[in-house]
Amino acid sequence: MKLSKVEIGKDPANLHRTLTLEMVRVTERAAIAAAEWRGKGNEKAADEAAVAAMKAELDHLSISGRIVIGEGEQFECDDLYVGQAVGEGEGPEVDIAVDPLEGVTLAAKNQPDSLVVLAMAERGGLLNVARNVYMHKIAIGSEYAPETVHIEWSATENVTALAKAKGVPISEITAIVLDRPRHGGLLEELRTAGVSVKLLSDGDIAGVIHAVNTADTGVDIYLGSGGAPEGVLAAAALRCIGGHMQGKLILDTPDKRLRAKEMGITDANRIYDVTELAAGDVLFSATGVTDGSLVEGVKLRRGTVETSTVVMRSWSQTTRWIRARHAR
């Protein structure tokens, strides 16, 4: 096998490239299961269907897998809990982060950008964070220097620095932010500065990805706070496609600080970059449940089902879009 230019001189990949297609099968099955509940207003049923399908498909993989980011702790949910073993028990030892239904409310209401997301890394490669922990996040594209923005600067300072680096007035900067009451002050500051803001109703994994794909999306920067597990999954994608991101955990209760310590997090104030959130050889797959700006949703036909998936690999910096047709 000949190596492509991007692979020459690299260390050997620790995860075989065939795992990327296997991951696609996992996210496809979970998305199809969730799509059966799309628009029916039952978030719990949609999520449970995605979880069951994802767990069943993961157990067919030739891996010795361990869930490090999942649906919750061991006694909080039946499957895909933190620490659960998945796979056939033979093959590479991998850590797995899942969001079986990113944007569960979006799926229940049949609104855009609901996804099934899965990331896989060599053992120890993904930051282990609890499901109920939030994270401050900032992300920009790889065309800028990493120090262009900083998570501890004000929003005004960040967009001013980004506009200078881009060579445009602040009025030509577009930020993407989760539409949440906690971001009221952030939105006011951005709009006062003259920034255009795109609001996300849900699904900040896609939001981070959009922020580093400015040429395709028109979005320049992601700002705000969201789930820490989603931050790790977004970082896994950025390891594959490029882009800069910083994250800082919000450990605002004694219980969260204790659980973080149990998971190996000793510095509650640490600022993580992309390579610290998702390290080593990383694979990422996302299949659309509803139509969105990243991938199309599941199409339920009379005798077939069509899916759309984006799958990425950090070692080769490869991104593939896969459209598949499945017999019903």
Short mmCIF file of C-alpha atoms in Angstrom, two decimals:
data_model
loop_
_atom_site.label_atom_id
_atom_site.label_comp_id
_atom_site.label_asym_id
_atom_site.label_seq_id
_atom_site.Cartn_x
_atom_site.Cartn_y
_atom_site.Cartn_z
CA MET A 1 0.00 0.00 0.00
CA LYS A 2 1.36 3.42 -0.94
CA LEU A 3 1.15 6.24 1.56
CA SER A 4 -0.42 9.54 0.57
CA LYS A 5 1.64 12.69 1.01
CA VAL A 6 -0.08 13.49 4.29
CA GLU A 7 0.90 10.07 5.68
CA ILE A 8 4.60 10.11 4.75
CA GLY A 9 6.86 10.50 7.77
CA LYS A 10 4.07 9.89 10.27
CA ASP A 11 4.13 7.45 13.11
CA PRO A 12 2.19 4.26 12.32
CA ALA A 13 -1.56 4.55 12.90
CA ASN A 14 -2.72 2.70 15.99
CA LEU A 15 -6.33 2.29 14.81
CA HIS A 16 -6.87 0.42 11.56
CA ARG A 17 -8.63 2.43 8.88
CA THR A 18 -11.31 -0.26 8.47
CA LEU A 19 -12.68 0.86 11.84
CA THR A 20 -13.92 4.05 10.20
CA LEU A 21 -16.44 2.12 8.10
CA GLU A 22 -17.39 0.01 11.12
CA MET A 23 -18.10 3.23 13.04
CA VAL A 24 -20.32 4.43 10.21
CA ARG A 25 -22.46 1.31 10.59
CA VAL A 26 -22.88 2.11 14.28
CA THR A 27 -24.03 5.70 13.81
CA GLU A 28 -26.22 4.74 10.84
CA ARG A 29 -28.12 2.12 12.85
CA ALA A 30 -28.64 4.47 15.77
CA ALA A 31 -29.84 7.27 13.48
CA ILE A 32 -32.33 4.99 11.73
CA ALA A 33 -33.69 3.85 15.09
CA ALA A 34 -34.07 7.43 16.31
CA ALA A 35 -35.67 8.53 13.04
CA GLU A 36 -38.61 6.21 13.67
CA TRP A 37 -39.49 8.59 16.56
CA ARG A 38 -38.71 11.80 14.69
CA GLY A 39 -41.37 14.47 15.12
CA LYS A 40 -43.43 12.41 17.57
CA GLY A 41 -42.67 14.55 20.61
CA ASN A 42 -41.24 11.69 22.68
CA GLU A 43 -37.63 12.58 23.53
CA LYS A 44 -37.19 9.60 25.87
CA ALA A 45 -38.32 7.03 23.30
CA ALA A 46 -36.12 8.54 20.56
CA ASP A 47 -33.07 8.55 22.82
CA GLU A 48 -33.68 5.01 24.09
CA ALA A 49 -34.05 3.72 20.53
CA ALA A 50 -30.74 5.31 19.52
CA VAL A 51 -28.96 3.96 22.62
CA ALA A 52 -30.19 0.40 22.11
CA ALA A 53 -29.24 0.37 18.42
CA MET A 54 -25.82 1.89 19.07
CA LYS A 55 -24.98 -0.55 21.88
CA ALA A 56 -26.04 -3.57 19.78
CA GLU A 57 -23.94 -2.45 16.81
CA LEU A 58 -20.90 -1.56 18.94
CA ASP A 59 -20.88 -5.08 20.36
CA HIS A 60 -20.35 -6.45 16.84
CA LEU A 61 -17.05 -4.59 16.45
CA SER A 62 -13.73 -6.39 16.80
CA ILE A 63 -12.50 -4.06 19.54
CA SER A 64 -11.86 -4.07 23.24
CA GLY A 65 -13.80 -0.90 23.86
CA ARG A 66 -14.54 1.16 26.95
CA ILE A 67 -17.13 3.93 27.19
CA VAL A 68 -15.52 7.05 28.66
CA ILE A 69 -18.28 9.48 27.71
CA GLY A 70 -21.77 8.07 27.54
CA GLU A 71 -25.34 8.39 28.74
CA GLY A 72 -24.39 8.67 32.40
CA GLU A 73 -22.91 6.78 35.32
CA GLN A 74 -23.27 3.02 35.70
CA PHE A 75 -26.32 3.14 37.97
CA GLU A 76 -28.00 6.02 36.13
CA CYS A 77 -28.67 4.20 32.85
CA ASP A 78 -28.79 0.67 31.50
CA ASP A 79 -26.43 1.00 28.55
CA LEU A 80 -23.60 3.15 27.25
CA TYR A 81 -22.66 4.18 30.77
CA VAL A 82 -19.18 5.36 31.71
CA GLY A 83 -16.87 2.40 32.16
CA GLN A 84 -19.02 -0.08 30.25
CA ALA A 85 -17.16 -2.57 28.05
CA VAL A 86 -18.29 -2.74 24.42
CA GLY A 87 -17.16 -4.73 21.42
CA GLU A 88 -16.26 -8.38 21.05
CA GLY A 89 -13.36 -8.05 23.50
CA GLU A 90 -10.75 -8.82 20.88
CA GLY A 91 -8.86 -6.25 18.85
CA PRO A 92 -7.43 -2.82 19.71
CA GLU A 93 -8.04 -1.31 23.13
CA VAL A 94 -10.01 1.86 22.51
CA ASP A 95 -11.83 4.56 24.43
CA ILE A 96 -15.23 5.58 23.08
CA ALA A 97 -17.26 8.76 23.46
CA VAL A 98 -20.87 8.73 22.33
CA ASP A 99 -23.80 11.04 21.98
CA PRO A 100 -26.47 8.61 20.76
CA LEU A 101 -28.82 11.50 20.01
CA GLU A 102 -27.25 14.94 19.91
CA GLY A 103 -30.20 17.31 19.85
CA VAL A 104 -32.81 14.98 21.30
CA THR A 105 -35.35 17.83 21.44
CA LEU A 106 -34.63 18.62 17.79
CA ALA A 107 -35.39 15.02 16.85
CA ALA A 108 -38.61 14.96 18.88
CA LYS A 109 -39.76 18.17 17.15
CA ASN A 110 -38.34 17.16 13.74
CA GLN A 111 -36.17 20.27 13.64
CA PRO A 112 -32.77 20.56 11.89
CA ASP A 113 -29.35 19.39 13.09
CA SER A 114 -30.12 16.32 15.21
CA LEU A 115 -27.22 13.87 14.95
CA VAL A 116 -25.87 10.56 16.19
CA VAL A 117 -22.21 11.06 17.13
CA LEU A 118 -19.41 8.62 17.97
CA ALA A 119 -15.70 9.16 18.58
CA MET A 120 -13.06 6.50 19.11
CA ALA A 121 -9.45 6.89 20.23
CA GLU A 122 -6.64 4.70 21.40
CA ARG A 123 -6.86 3.92 25.12
CA GLY A 124 -6.41 7.06 27.23
CA GLY A 125 -6.94 9.40 24.28
CA LEU A 126 -10.23 11.05 25.31
CA LEU A 127 -10.73 13.30 28.32
CA ASN A 128 -13.05 11.54 30.74
CA VAL A 129 -15.79 13.94 31.90
CA ALA A 130 -19.14 13.40 33.58
CA ARG A 131 -22.38 13.83 31.64
CA ASN A 132 -23.69 16.63 33.88
CA VAL A 133 -20.58 18.82 33.65
CA TYR A 134 -20.52 21.90 31.46
CA MET A 135 -17.56 23.52 29.70
CA HIS A 136 -16.63 27.00 28.53
CA LYS A 137 -15.59 26.69 24.87
CA ILE A 138 -14.04 28.79 22.14
CA ALA A 139 -13.16 27.62 18.64
CA ILE A 140 -11.78 29.13 15.43
CA GLY A 141 -10.37 27.82 12.16
CA SER A 142 -6.90 26.43 11.55
CA GLU A 143 -5.96 29.34 9.28
CA TYR A 144 -5.33 31.46 12.38
CA ALA A 145 -2.52 31.22 14.93
CA PRO A 146 -3.59 29.32 18.06
CA GLU A 147 -2.98 32.38 20.26
CA THR A 148 -5.35 34.58 18.21
CA VAL A 149 -8.12 34.09 20.80
CA HIS A 150 -8.21 32.93 24.41
CA ILE A 151 -10.97 31.46 26.52
CA GLU A 152 -10.32 33.86 29.41
CA TRP A 153 -10.53 37.01 27.32
CA SER A 154 -13.80 38.89 27.01
CA ALA A 155 -15.97 38.27 23.96
CA THR A 156 -15.14 41.77 22.70
CA GLU A 157 -11.40 41.13 23.00
CA ASN A 158 -11.71 37.83 21.16
CA VAL A 159 -13.75 39.09 18.21
CA THR A 160 -11.57 42.20 17.95
CA ALA A 161 -8.42 40.06 17.77
CA LEU A 162 -10.07 37.67 15.29
CA ALA A 163 -11.21 40.51 13.04
CA LYS A 164 -7.67 41.94 13.05
CA ALA A 165 -6.20 38.54 12.17
CA LYS A 166 -8.74 38.10 9.38
CA GLY A 167 -8.20 41.63 8.11
CA VAL A 168 -11.86 42.68 8.26
CA PRO A 169 -13.96 45.02 10.42
CA ILE A 170 -15.72 43.44 13.41
CA SER A 171 -19.03 43.87 11.60
CA GLU A 172 -17.94 41.14 9.18
CA ILE A 173 -17.34 38.58 11.96
CA THR A 174 -20.02 35.95 12.61
CA ALA A 175 -20.19 34.10 15.92
CA ILE A 176 -22.19 30.96 16.65
CA VAL A 177 -23.69 30.65 20.15
CA LEU A 178 -26.12 28.28 21.86
CA ASP A 179 -29.46 29.99 22.42
CA ARG A 180 -29.65 29.73 26.20
CA PRO A 181 -30.64 32.24 28.94
CA ARG A 182 -27.13 31.95 30.43
CA HIS A 183 -25.75 33.51 27.25
CA GLY A 184 -27.83 36.69 27.51
CA GLY A 185 -24.86 38.84 28.53
CA LEU A 186 -22.63 37.26 25.89
CA LEU A 187 -25.15 37.95 23.14
CA GLU A 188 -25.57 41.56 24.23
CA GLU A 189 -21.81 42.08 24.26
CA LEU A 190 -21.34 40.54 20.81
CA ARG A 191 -24.15 42.57 19.26
CA THR A 192 -22.92 45.76 20.92
CA ALA A 193 -19.52 45.10 19.33
CA GLY A 194 -21.26 44.80 15.96
CA VAL A 195 -20.83 41.06 15.50
CA SER A 196 -23.39 39.01 13.57
CA VAL A 197 -24.64 36.12 15.73
CA LYS A 198 -26.02 32.78 14.58
CA LEU A 199 -28.02 31.12 17.34
CA LEU A 200 -28.12 27.35 17.88
CA SER A 201 -31.27 25.95 19.43
CA ASP A 202 -29.35 22.77 20.30
CA GLY A 203 -26.40 20.69 19.14
CA ASP A 204 -23.14 22.48 19.86
CA ILE A 205 -20.95 19.71 18.38
CA ALA A 206 -22.07 20.83 14.94
CA GLY A 207 -21.66 24.44 16.08
CA VAL A 208 -17.97 23.98 16.83
CA ILE A 209 -17.44 22.18 13.52
CA HIS A 210 -19.17 25.05 11.67
CA ALA A 211 -16.89 27.60 13.37
CA VAL A 212 -13.74 26.02 11.93
CA ASN A 213 -15.23 25.61 8.43
CA THR A 214 -15.68 29.32 7.79
CA ALA A 215 -15.35 29.07 4.01
CA ASP A 216 -18.34 26.71 3.84
CA THR A 217 -20.48 28.04 6.70
CA GLY A 218 -19.69 31.75 7.02
CA VAL A 219 -19.17 31.26 10.77
CA ASP A 220 -15.91 32.59 12.25
CA ILE A 221 -15.97 31.68 15.93
CA TYR A 222 -17.78 29.54 18.50
CA LEU A 223 -18.28 31.12 21.92
CA GLY A 224 -20.10 30.16 25.11
CA SER A 225 -20.69 27.18 27.33
CA GLY A 226 -22.22 23.78 26.67
CA GLY A 227 -21.92 20.17 27.72
CA ALA A 228 -18.38 19.00 28.46
CA PRO A 229 -18.94 15.61 26.77
CA GLU A 230 -19.99 17.44 23.61
CA GLY A 231 -16.81 19.50 23.91
CA VAL A 232 -14.70 16.33 23.85
CA LEU A 233 -16.62 14.98 20.85
CA ALA A 234 -16.19 18.29 19.01
CA ALA A 235 -12.46 18.23 19.78
CA ALA A 236 -12.27 14.72 18.32
CA ALA A 237 -13.71 16.08 15.07
CA LEU A 238 -11.28 19.01 15.08
CA ARG A 239 -8.36 16.61 15.47
CA CYS A 240 -9.44 15.21 12.12
CA ILE A 241 -10.35 18.37 10.18
CA GLY A 242 -8.15 21.00 11.84
CA GLY A 243 -9.08 24.03 13.89
CA HIS A 244 -8.27 25.52 17.28
CA MET A 245 -10.37 25.04 20.40
CA GLN A 246 -9.99 25.68 24.10
CA GLY A 247 -12.18 24.26 26.83
CA LYS A 248 -12.44 24.91 30.55
CA LEU A 249 -14.59 22.69 32.77
CA ILE A 250 -17.28 24.32 34.91
CA LEU A 251 -16.93 22.40 38.18
CA ASP A 252 -19.28 24.57 40.21
CA THR A 253 -20.40 22.11 42.90
CA PRO A 254 -18.51 19.92 45.40
CA ASP A 255 -20.04 16.79 43.81
CA LYS A 256 -18.80 17.73 40.35
CA ARG A 257 -15.32 18.49 41.65
CA LEU A 258 -15.21 15.17 43.49
CA ARG A 259 -16.37 13.20 40.45
CA ALA A 260 -13.86 15.01 38.26
CA LYS A 261 -11.09 14.07 40.68
CA GLU A 262 -12.24 10.44 40.58
CA MET A 263 -11.96 10.62 36.78
CA GLY A 264 -8.38 11.80 37.02
CA ILE A 265 -8.89 15.58 36.69
CA THR A 266 -6.65 17.18 39.31
CA ASP A 267 -6.67 20.82 38.17
CA ALA A 268 -10.20 22.23 38.15
CA ASN A 269 -9.03 25.44 36.45
CA ARG A 270 -7.04 23.85 33.65
CA ILE A 271 -7.54 25.14 30.13
CA TYR A 272 -7.53 22.29 27.60
CA ASP A 273 -6.63 22.58 23.94
CA VAL A 274 -7.78 20.23 21.19
CA THR A 275 -4.94 17.74 21.63
CA GLU A 276 -5.58 17.50 25.36
CA LEU A 277 -9.30 16.85 24.90
CA ALA A 278 -8.76 14.23 22.20
CA ALA A 279 -5.24 12.80 21.84
CA GLY A 280 -3.51 10.17 19.73
CA ASP A 281 -5.18 8.37 16.85
CA VAL A 282 -8.82 9.55 16.69
CA LEU A 283 -11.83 8.52 14.58
CA PHE A 284 -15.13 10.44 14.39
CA SER A 285 -18.49 9.61 12.81
CA ALA A 286 -21.77 11.53 12.73
CA THR A 287 -25.00 10.48 10.98
CA GLY A 288 -27.90 12.86 10.53
CA VAL A 289 -31.27 12.09 12.11
CA THR A 290 -32.90 15.28 10.84
CA ASP A 291 -31.68 17.41 7.95
CA GLY A 292 -28.94 19.81 8.95
CA SER A 293 -26.10 21.95 7.71
CA LEU A 294 -23.53 19.21 8.43
CA VAL A 295 -25.34 16.15 7.02
CA GLU A 296 -28.80 15.28 5.74
CA GLY A 297 -31.26 13.39 7.90
CA VAL A 298 -32.55 9.85 7.54
CA LYS A 299 -34.92 9.34 4.59
CA LEU A 300 -37.54 6.69 5.35
CA ARG A 301 -38.80 5.26 2.05
CA ARG A 302 -41.36 2.52 1.37
CA GLY A 303 -38.80 -0.25 1.00
CA THR A 304 -35.51 1.47 1.80
CA VAL A 305 -33.86 3.86 4.23
CA GLU A 306 -31.23 6.40 3.19
CA THR A 307 -28.60 7.81 5.56
CA SER A 308 -25.97 10.53 5.33
CA THR A 309 -22.80 10.35 7.40
CA VAL A 310 -19.58 12.30 7.79
CA VAL A 311 -16.65 10.20 9.01
CA MET A 312 -13.18 11.49 9.85
CA ARG A 313 -9.75 10.18 10.76
CA SER A 314 -7.06 12.22 12.51
CA TRP A 315 -4.04 10.21 11.32
CA SER A 316 -4.69 10.82 7.62
CA GLN A 317 -6.72 14.05 8.08
CA THR A 318 -9.37 12.42 5.90
CA THR A 319 -13.03 13.42 5.81
CA ARG A 320 -15.56 11.33 3.91
CA TRP A 321 -19.27 11.86 3.33
CA ILE A 322 -21.12 8.58 2.94
CA ARG A 323 -24.63 8.26 1.58
CA ALA A 324 -26.04 4.79 2.05
CA ARG A 325 -29.25 2.99 1.12
CA HIS A 326 -30.47 0.23 3.43
CA ALA A 327 -33.24 -2.31 2.89
CA ARG A 328 -36.08 -1.91 5.39
#
